[in-house]
PDB file of C-alpha atoms in Angstrom:
ATOM      1  CA  MET A   1     162.242  49.863 110.651  1.00  0.00           C
ATOM      2  CA  SER A   2     164.303  51.255 113.491  1.00  0.00           C
ATOM      3  CA  LEU A   3     164.365  54.784 114.704  1.00  0.00           C
ATOM      4  CA  GLU A   4     167.936  55.096 114.068  1.00  0.00           C
ATOM      5  CA  LYS A   5     167.287  54.116 110.106  1.00  0.00           C
ATOM      6  CA  LEU A   6     164.080  56.495 110.250  1.00  0.00           C
ATOM      7  CA  THR A   7     166.084  59.436 111.585  1.00  0.00           C
ATOM      8  CA  GLN A   8     169.010  58.934 108.989  1.00  0.00           C
ATOM      9  CA  ASN A   9     166.144  58.578 106.237  1.00  0.00           C
ATOM     10  CA  TYR A  10     164.918  61.879 107.087  1.00  0.00           C
ATOM     11  CA  HIS A  11     168.157  63.611 107.360  1.00  0.00           C
ATOM     12  CA  ASP A  12     168.773  62.540 103.868  1.00  0.00           C
ATOM     13  CA  ILE A  13     165.425  63.704 102.687  1.00  0.00           C
ATOM     14  CA  LEU A  14     166.215  67.351 103.973  1.00  0.00           C
ATOM     15  CA  SER A  15     169.835  67.217 102.534  1.00  0.00           C
ATOM     16  CA  ASN A  16     168.428  66.483  99.329  1.00  0.00           C
ATOM     17  CA  LEU A  17     165.650  69.031  99.629  1.00  0.00           C
ATOM     18  CA  GLY A  18     168.387  71.601  99.777  1.00  0.00           C
ATOM     19  CA  GLU A  19     168.350  71.879 103.611  1.00  0.00           C
ATOM     20  CA  ASP A  20     170.761  71.752 106.062  1.00  0.00           C
ATOM     21  CA  PRO A  21     169.817  69.037 108.448  1.00  0.00           C
ATOM     22  CA  ASP A  22     172.307  70.418 110.960  1.00  0.00           C
ATOM     23  CA  ARG A  23     171.135  74.124 111.243  1.00  0.00           C
ATOM     24  CA  GLY A  24     169.327  75.190 114.304  1.00  0.00           C
ATOM     25  CA  GLY A  25     165.741  74.905 113.691  1.00  0.00           C
ATOM     26  CA  LEU A  26     166.154  71.384 111.943  1.00  0.00           C
ATOM     27  CA  LYS A  27     168.794  69.935 114.078  1.00  0.00           C
ATOM     28  CA  ASP A  28     166.608  67.435 116.050  1.00  0.00           C
ATOM     29  CA  THR A  29     163.797  67.228 112.934  1.00  0.00           C
ATOM     30  CA  PRO A  30     164.961  64.115 111.636  1.00  0.00           C
ATOM     31  CA  LYS A  31     164.443  62.127 114.917  1.00  0.00           C
ATOM     32  CA  ARG A  32     161.290  63.864 115.588  1.00  0.00           C
ATOM     33  CA  ALA A  33     159.800  63.357 112.387  1.00  0.00           C
ATOM     34  CA  ALA A  34     160.881  59.625 112.604  1.00  0.00           C
ATOM     35  CA  LYS A  35     159.056  59.362 115.883  1.00  0.00           C
ATOM     36  CA  ALA A  36     156.070  60.964 114.463  1.00  0.00           C
ATOM     37  CA  MET A  37     156.077  58.427 111.498  1.00  0.00           C
ATOM     38  CA  GLN A  38     156.464  55.783 113.740  1.00  0.00           C
ATOM     39  CA  PHE A  39     153.475  56.953 115.878  1.00  0.00           C
ATOM     40  CA  LEU A  40     151.335  57.392 112.784  1.00  0.00           C
ATOM     41  CA  CYS A  41     152.057  54.003 111.511  1.00  0.00           C
ATOM     42  CA  ARG A  42     151.578  52.159 114.771  1.00  0.00           C
ATOM     43  CA  GLY A  43     148.878  49.958 113.334  1.00  0.00           C
ATOM     44  CA  TYR A  44     151.380  47.596 111.665  1.00  0.00           C
ATOM     45  CA  ASP A  45     152.389  46.892 115.072  1.00  0.00           C
ATOM     46  CA  GLN A  46     148.753  45.726 116.493  1.00  0.00           C
ATOM     47  CA  SER A  47     146.822  42.806 115.687  1.00  0.00           C
ATOM     48  CA  LEU A  48     142.963  42.517 115.752  1.00  0.00           C
ATOM     49  CA  GLU A  49     143.251  40.234 118.751  1.00  0.00           C
ATOM     50  CA  GLU A  50     145.220  42.382 120.709  1.00  0.00           C
ATOM     51  CA  ILE A  51     142.847  45.328 120.112  1.00  0.00           C
ATOM     52  CA  VAL A  52     139.727  43.300 121.114  1.00  0.00           C
ATOM     53  CA  ASN A  53     141.505  41.679 123.939  1.00  0.00           C
ATOM     54  CA  GLY A  54     138.535  39.345 124.733  1.00  0.00           C
ATOM     55  CA  ALA A  55     135.891  42.289 125.089  1.00  0.00           C
ATOM     56  CA  LEU A  56     133.146  40.418 123.737  1.00  0.00           C
ATOM     57  CA  PHE A  57     129.908  40.294 125.983  1.00  0.00           C
ATOM     58  CA  GLU A  58     126.802  37.877 125.709  1.00  0.00           C
ATOM     59  CA  SER A  59     123.727  39.978 124.968  1.00  0.00           C
ATOM     60  CA  ASP A  60     120.337  39.480 123.707  1.00  0.00           C
ATOM     61  CA  ASN A  61     120.128  42.665 121.939  1.00  0.00           C
ATOM     62  CA  ASP A  62     119.774  41.828 118.250  1.00  0.00           C
ATOM     63  CA  GLU A  63     119.016  45.406 116.969  1.00  0.00           C
ATOM     64  CA  MET A  64     121.575  47.800 115.513  1.00  0.00           C
ATOM     65  CA  VAL A  65     124.307  49.093 117.122  1.00  0.00           C
ATOM     66  CA  ILE A  66     126.067  52.423 115.922  1.00  0.00           C
ATOM     67  CA  VAL A  67     128.854  54.003 116.854  1.00  0.00           C
ATOM     68  CA  LYS A  68     129.052  57.468 115.073  1.00  0.00           C
ATOM     69  CA  ASP A  69     131.605  60.199 114.427  1.00  0.00           C
ATOM     70  CA  ILE A  70     134.814  58.302 115.250  1.00  0.00           C
ATOM     71  CA  GLU A  71     137.549  60.659 114.458  1.00  0.00           C
ATOM     72  CA  LEU A  72     140.188  59.139 112.529  1.00  0.00           C
ATOM     73  CA  TYR A  73     143.772  60.128 110.841  1.00  0.00           C
ATOM     74  CA  SER A  74     145.547  58.198 108.266  1.00  0.00           C
ATOM     75  CA  LEU A  75     148.280  58.663 105.726  1.00  0.00           C
ATOM     76  CA  CYS A  76     147.382  58.471 101.765  1.00  0.00           C
ATOM     77  CA  GLU A  77     149.786  55.500 100.466  1.00  0.00           C
ATOM     78  CA  HIS A  78     150.342  57.386  97.265  1.00  0.00           C
ATOM     79  CA  HIS A  79     151.689  60.703  98.703  1.00  0.00           C
ATOM     80  CA  MET A  80     152.006  59.925 102.378  1.00  0.00           C
ATOM     81  CA  LEU A  81     149.888  63.100 103.123  1.00  0.00           C
ATOM     82  CA  PRO A  82     147.219  62.739 106.060  1.00  0.00           C
ATOM     83  CA  PHE A  83     143.699  62.402 105.332  1.00  0.00           C
ATOM     84  CA  ILE A  84     141.156  63.284 108.246  1.00  0.00           C
ATOM     85  CA  GLY A  85     137.904  62.344 108.958  1.00  0.00           C
ATOM     86  CA  LYS A  86     135.148  60.005 110.756  1.00  0.00           C
ATOM     87  CA  ALA A  87     133.942  56.786 110.725  1.00  0.00           C
ATOM     88  CA  HIS A  88     130.173  55.522 111.207  1.00  0.00           C
ATOM     89  CA  VAL A  89     130.176  52.161 112.248  1.00  0.00           C
ATOM     90  CA  ALA A  90     127.215  49.653 112.842  1.00  0.00           C
ATOM     91  CA  TYR A  91     126.387  45.994 113.165  1.00  0.00           C
ATOM     92  CA  ILE A  92     123.570  43.789 114.287  1.00  0.00           C
ATOM     93  CA  PRO A  93     124.550  41.437 117.033  1.00  0.00           C
ATOM     94  CA  THR A  94     123.690  37.899 117.082  1.00  0.00           C
ATOM     95  CA  GLY A  95     124.206  36.745 120.673  1.00  0.00           C
ATOM     96  CA  LYS A  96     127.125  39.102 121.491  1.00  0.00           C
ATOM     97  CA  VAL A  97     128.238  42.715 121.438  1.00  0.00           C
ATOM     98  CA  ILE A  98     131.894  44.039 121.351  1.00  0.00           C
ATOM     99  CA  GLY A  99     133.113  46.828 124.253  1.00  0.00           C
ATOM    100  CA  LEU A 100     132.492  50.071 122.779  1.00  0.00           C
ATOM    101  CA  SER A 101     135.907  51.465 122.941  1.00  0.00           C
ATOM    102  CA  LYS A 102     137.072  48.320 120.637  1.00  0.00           C
ATOM    103  CA  VAL A 103     135.264  49.748 117.787  1.00  0.00           C
ATOM    104  CA  ALA A 104     137.218  52.981 118.020  1.00  0.00           C
ATOM    105  CA  ARG A 105     140.374  51.262 118.607  1.00  0.00           C
ATOM    106  CA  ILE A 106     139.664  48.770 115.394  1.00  0.00           C
ATOM    107  CA  VAL A 107     139.192  52.143 113.146  1.00  0.00           C
ATOM    108  CA  ASP A 108     142.552  53.510 114.333  1.00  0.00           C
ATOM    109  CA  MET A 109     144.595  50.119 114.164  1.00  0.00           C
ATOM    110  CA  PHE A 110     143.833  50.362 110.499  1.00  0.00           C
ATOM    111  CA  ALA A 111     143.932  54.063 109.997  1.00  0.00           C
ATOM    112  CA  ARG A 112     147.393  53.930 111.552  1.00  0.00           C
ATOM    113  CA  ARG A 113     148.851  52.542 108.319  1.00  0.00           C
ATOM    114  CA  LEU A 114     149.523  53.782 104.882  1.00  0.00           C
ATOM    115  CA  GLN A 115     145.988  53.491 103.367  1.00  0.00           C
ATOM    116  CA  ILE A 116     143.576  54.325 100.808  1.00  0.00           C
ATOM    117  CA  GLN A 117     140.196  54.929 102.334  1.00  0.00           C
ATOM    118  CA  GLU A 118     138.271  52.774 100.078  1.00  0.00           C
ATOM    119  CA  ASN A 119     140.211  50.030 101.669  1.00  0.00           C
ATOM    120  CA  LEU A 120     140.310  51.527 105.242  1.00  0.00           C
ATOM    121  CA  THR A 121     136.367  51.224 104.765  1.00  0.00           C
ATOM    122  CA  ARG A 122     136.632  47.404 103.989  1.00  0.00           C
ATOM    123  CA  GLN A 123     139.037  46.411 106.639  1.00  0.00           C
ATOM    124  CA  ILE A 124     137.260  47.880 109.611  1.00  0.00           C
ATOM    125  CA  ALA A 125     134.000  46.144 108.361  1.00  0.00           C
ATOM    126  CA  GLU A 126     135.567  43.172 107.546  1.00  0.00           C
ATOM    127  CA  ALA A 127     137.481  42.858 111.171  1.00  0.00           C
ATOM    128  CA  LEU A 128     134.233  43.769 112.906  1.00  0.00           C
ATOM    129  CA  GLN A 129     132.307  41.233 111.057  1.00  0.00           C
ATOM    130  CA  SER A 130     135.007  38.373 111.823  1.00  0.00           C
ATOM    131  CA  VAL A 131     135.254  39.654 115.618  1.00  0.00           C
ATOM    132  CA  THR A 132     131.561  39.534 116.327  1.00  0.00           C
ATOM    133  CA  GLU A 133     130.175  37.295 114.012  1.00  0.00           C
ATOM    134  CA  ALA A 134     127.421  40.050 113.439  1.00  0.00           C
ATOM    135  CA  ARG A 135     124.445  39.693 111.118  1.00  0.00           C
ATOM    136  CA  GLY A 136     125.548  42.669 109.020  1.00  0.00           C
ATOM    137  CA  VAL A 137     127.962  45.184 109.390  1.00  0.00           C
ATOM    138  CA  ALA A 138     128.197  48.929 107.789  1.00  0.00           C
ATOM    139  CA  VAL A 139     131.059  51.380 107.758  1.00  0.00           C
ATOM    140  CA  VAL A 140     131.034  54.815 106.216  1.00  0.00           C
ATOM    141  CA  ILE A 141     133.886  57.075 106.497  1.00  0.00           C
ATOM    142  CA  GLU A 142     133.858  60.909 105.337  1.00  0.00           C
ATOM    143  CA  ALA A 143     137.283  62.447 104.968  1.00  0.00           C
ATOM    144  CA  LYS A 144     139.321  65.232 103.652  1.00  0.00           C
ATOM    145  CA  HIS A 145     142.516  64.443 101.917  1.00  0.00           C
ATOM    146  CA  MET A 146     145.434  66.622 101.880  1.00  0.00           C
ATOM    147  CA  CYS A 147     146.888  65.044  98.719  1.00  0.00           C
ATOM    148  CA  MET A 148     143.791  66.648  96.856  1.00  0.00           C
ATOM    149  CA  MET A 149     143.770  69.895  99.166  1.00  0.00           C
ATOM    150  CA  MET A 150     147.250  70.908  99.437  1.00  0.00           C
ATOM    151  CA  ARG A 151     148.687  69.568  96.028  1.00  0.00           C
ATOM    152  CA  GLY A 152     147.355  68.411  92.674  1.00  0.00           C
ATOM    153  CA  VAL A 153     143.906  70.117  92.044  1.00  0.00           C
ATOM    154  CA  GLU A 154     143.811  72.165  95.166  1.00  0.00           C
ATOM    155  CA  LYS A 155     140.137  71.585  96.127  1.00  0.00           C
ATOM    156  CA  GLN A 156     140.169  72.777  99.630  1.00  0.00           C
ATOM    157  CA  ASN A 157     136.217  71.974 100.259  1.00  0.00           C
ATOM    158  CA  SER A 158     136.121  68.418  98.566  1.00  0.00           C
ATOM    159  CA  SER A 159     135.411  65.468 100.877  1.00  0.00           C
ATOM    160  CA  MET A 160     135.285  61.641 100.147  1.00  0.00           C
ATOM    161  CA  TYR A 161     132.633  59.318 101.097  1.00  0.00           C
ATOM    162  CA  SER A 162     133.069  55.491 100.986  1.00  0.00           C
ATOM    163  CA  SER A 163     131.060  52.594 102.373  1.00  0.00           C
ATOM    164  CA  VAL A 164     130.768  49.034 102.870  1.00  0.00           C
ATOM    165  CA  MET A 165     127.843  47.228 103.560  1.00  0.00           C
ATOM    166  CA  LEU A 166     128.029  43.438 104.783  1.00  0.00           C
ATOM    167  CA  GLY A 167     125.070  40.796 105.744  1.00  0.00           C
ATOM    168  CA  ALA A 168     121.801  42.563 106.544  1.00  0.00           C
ATOM    169  CA  PHE A 169     122.803  45.976 105.570  1.00  0.00           C
ATOM    170  CA  ARG A 170     123.750  44.732 101.942  1.00  0.00           C
ATOM    171  CA  GLU A 171     120.940  42.400 101.643  1.00  0.00           C
ATOM    172  CA  SER A 172     117.880  44.799 103.145  1.00  0.00           C
ATOM    173  CA  VAL A 173     117.187  48.257 101.832  1.00  0.00           C
ATOM    174  CA  ASN A 174     115.342  48.880 105.281  1.00  0.00           C
ATOM    175  CA  THR A 175     118.283  48.228 107.221  1.00  0.00           C
ATOM    176  CA  ARG A 176     120.658  50.039 105.285  1.00  0.00           C
ATOM    177  CA  GLN A 177     118.461  52.907 105.119  1.00  0.00           C
ATOM    178  CA  GLU A 178     117.727  52.992 108.626  1.00  0.00           C
ATOM    179  CA  PHE A 179     121.709  53.292 109.310  1.00  0.00           C
ATOM    180  CA  LEU A 180     122.031  56.184 106.794  1.00  0.00           C
ATOM    181  CA  GLN A 181     119.094  57.888 108.404  1.00  0.00           C
ATOM    182  CA  LEU A 182     120.538  57.839 112.027  1.00  0.00           C
ATOM    183  CA  ILE A 183     124.158  58.547 110.820  1.00  0.00           C
ATOM    184  CA  THR A 184     122.827  61.823 109.093  1.00  0.00           C
ATOM    185  CA  ARG A 185     120.642  62.761 112.057  1.00  0.00           C
ATOM    186  CA  GLY A 186     121.515  66.019 113.525  1.00  0.00           C
ATOM    187  CA  GLN A 187     123.686  67.023 110.466  1.00  0.00           C
TER     188      GLN A 187
END
């Protein structure tokens, strides 16, 4: 959607809320809000191929690789309110490893779309699996949802945890347990 159309939509939203979108404090708000929404949803304009950009490297490592505490910011697809948290991502390589920053970029690409946390978790896991052809992939996301904190039940201290385990992480209790212990270490 174009910036102009989004700007008009935000202008209309302000009017429909009973505000004067042309008053001093709101004069440029529709355009700022439109630009912010484009930024917050930029994951729609990204592809896995672009994100990875060939950053796969030969490696003899066949031990678990974990990237922990990747901060994420997303918008709930039901209320378009933020949810904020962190992702813990692991994989067991089979001949190739992915560039470290690419794991965080994959998280961001999917987080920067309208989402529910359960789908976000699965999308990250399946994307990493498809790119690395790993023996297993695990993703755990913990997040706070503004749709639950600011409205509805208004539970400020609630957090949601979601996990997806593929391959060796699903098949082996020991592998899954090692991952879970490593991501909770130091908390």
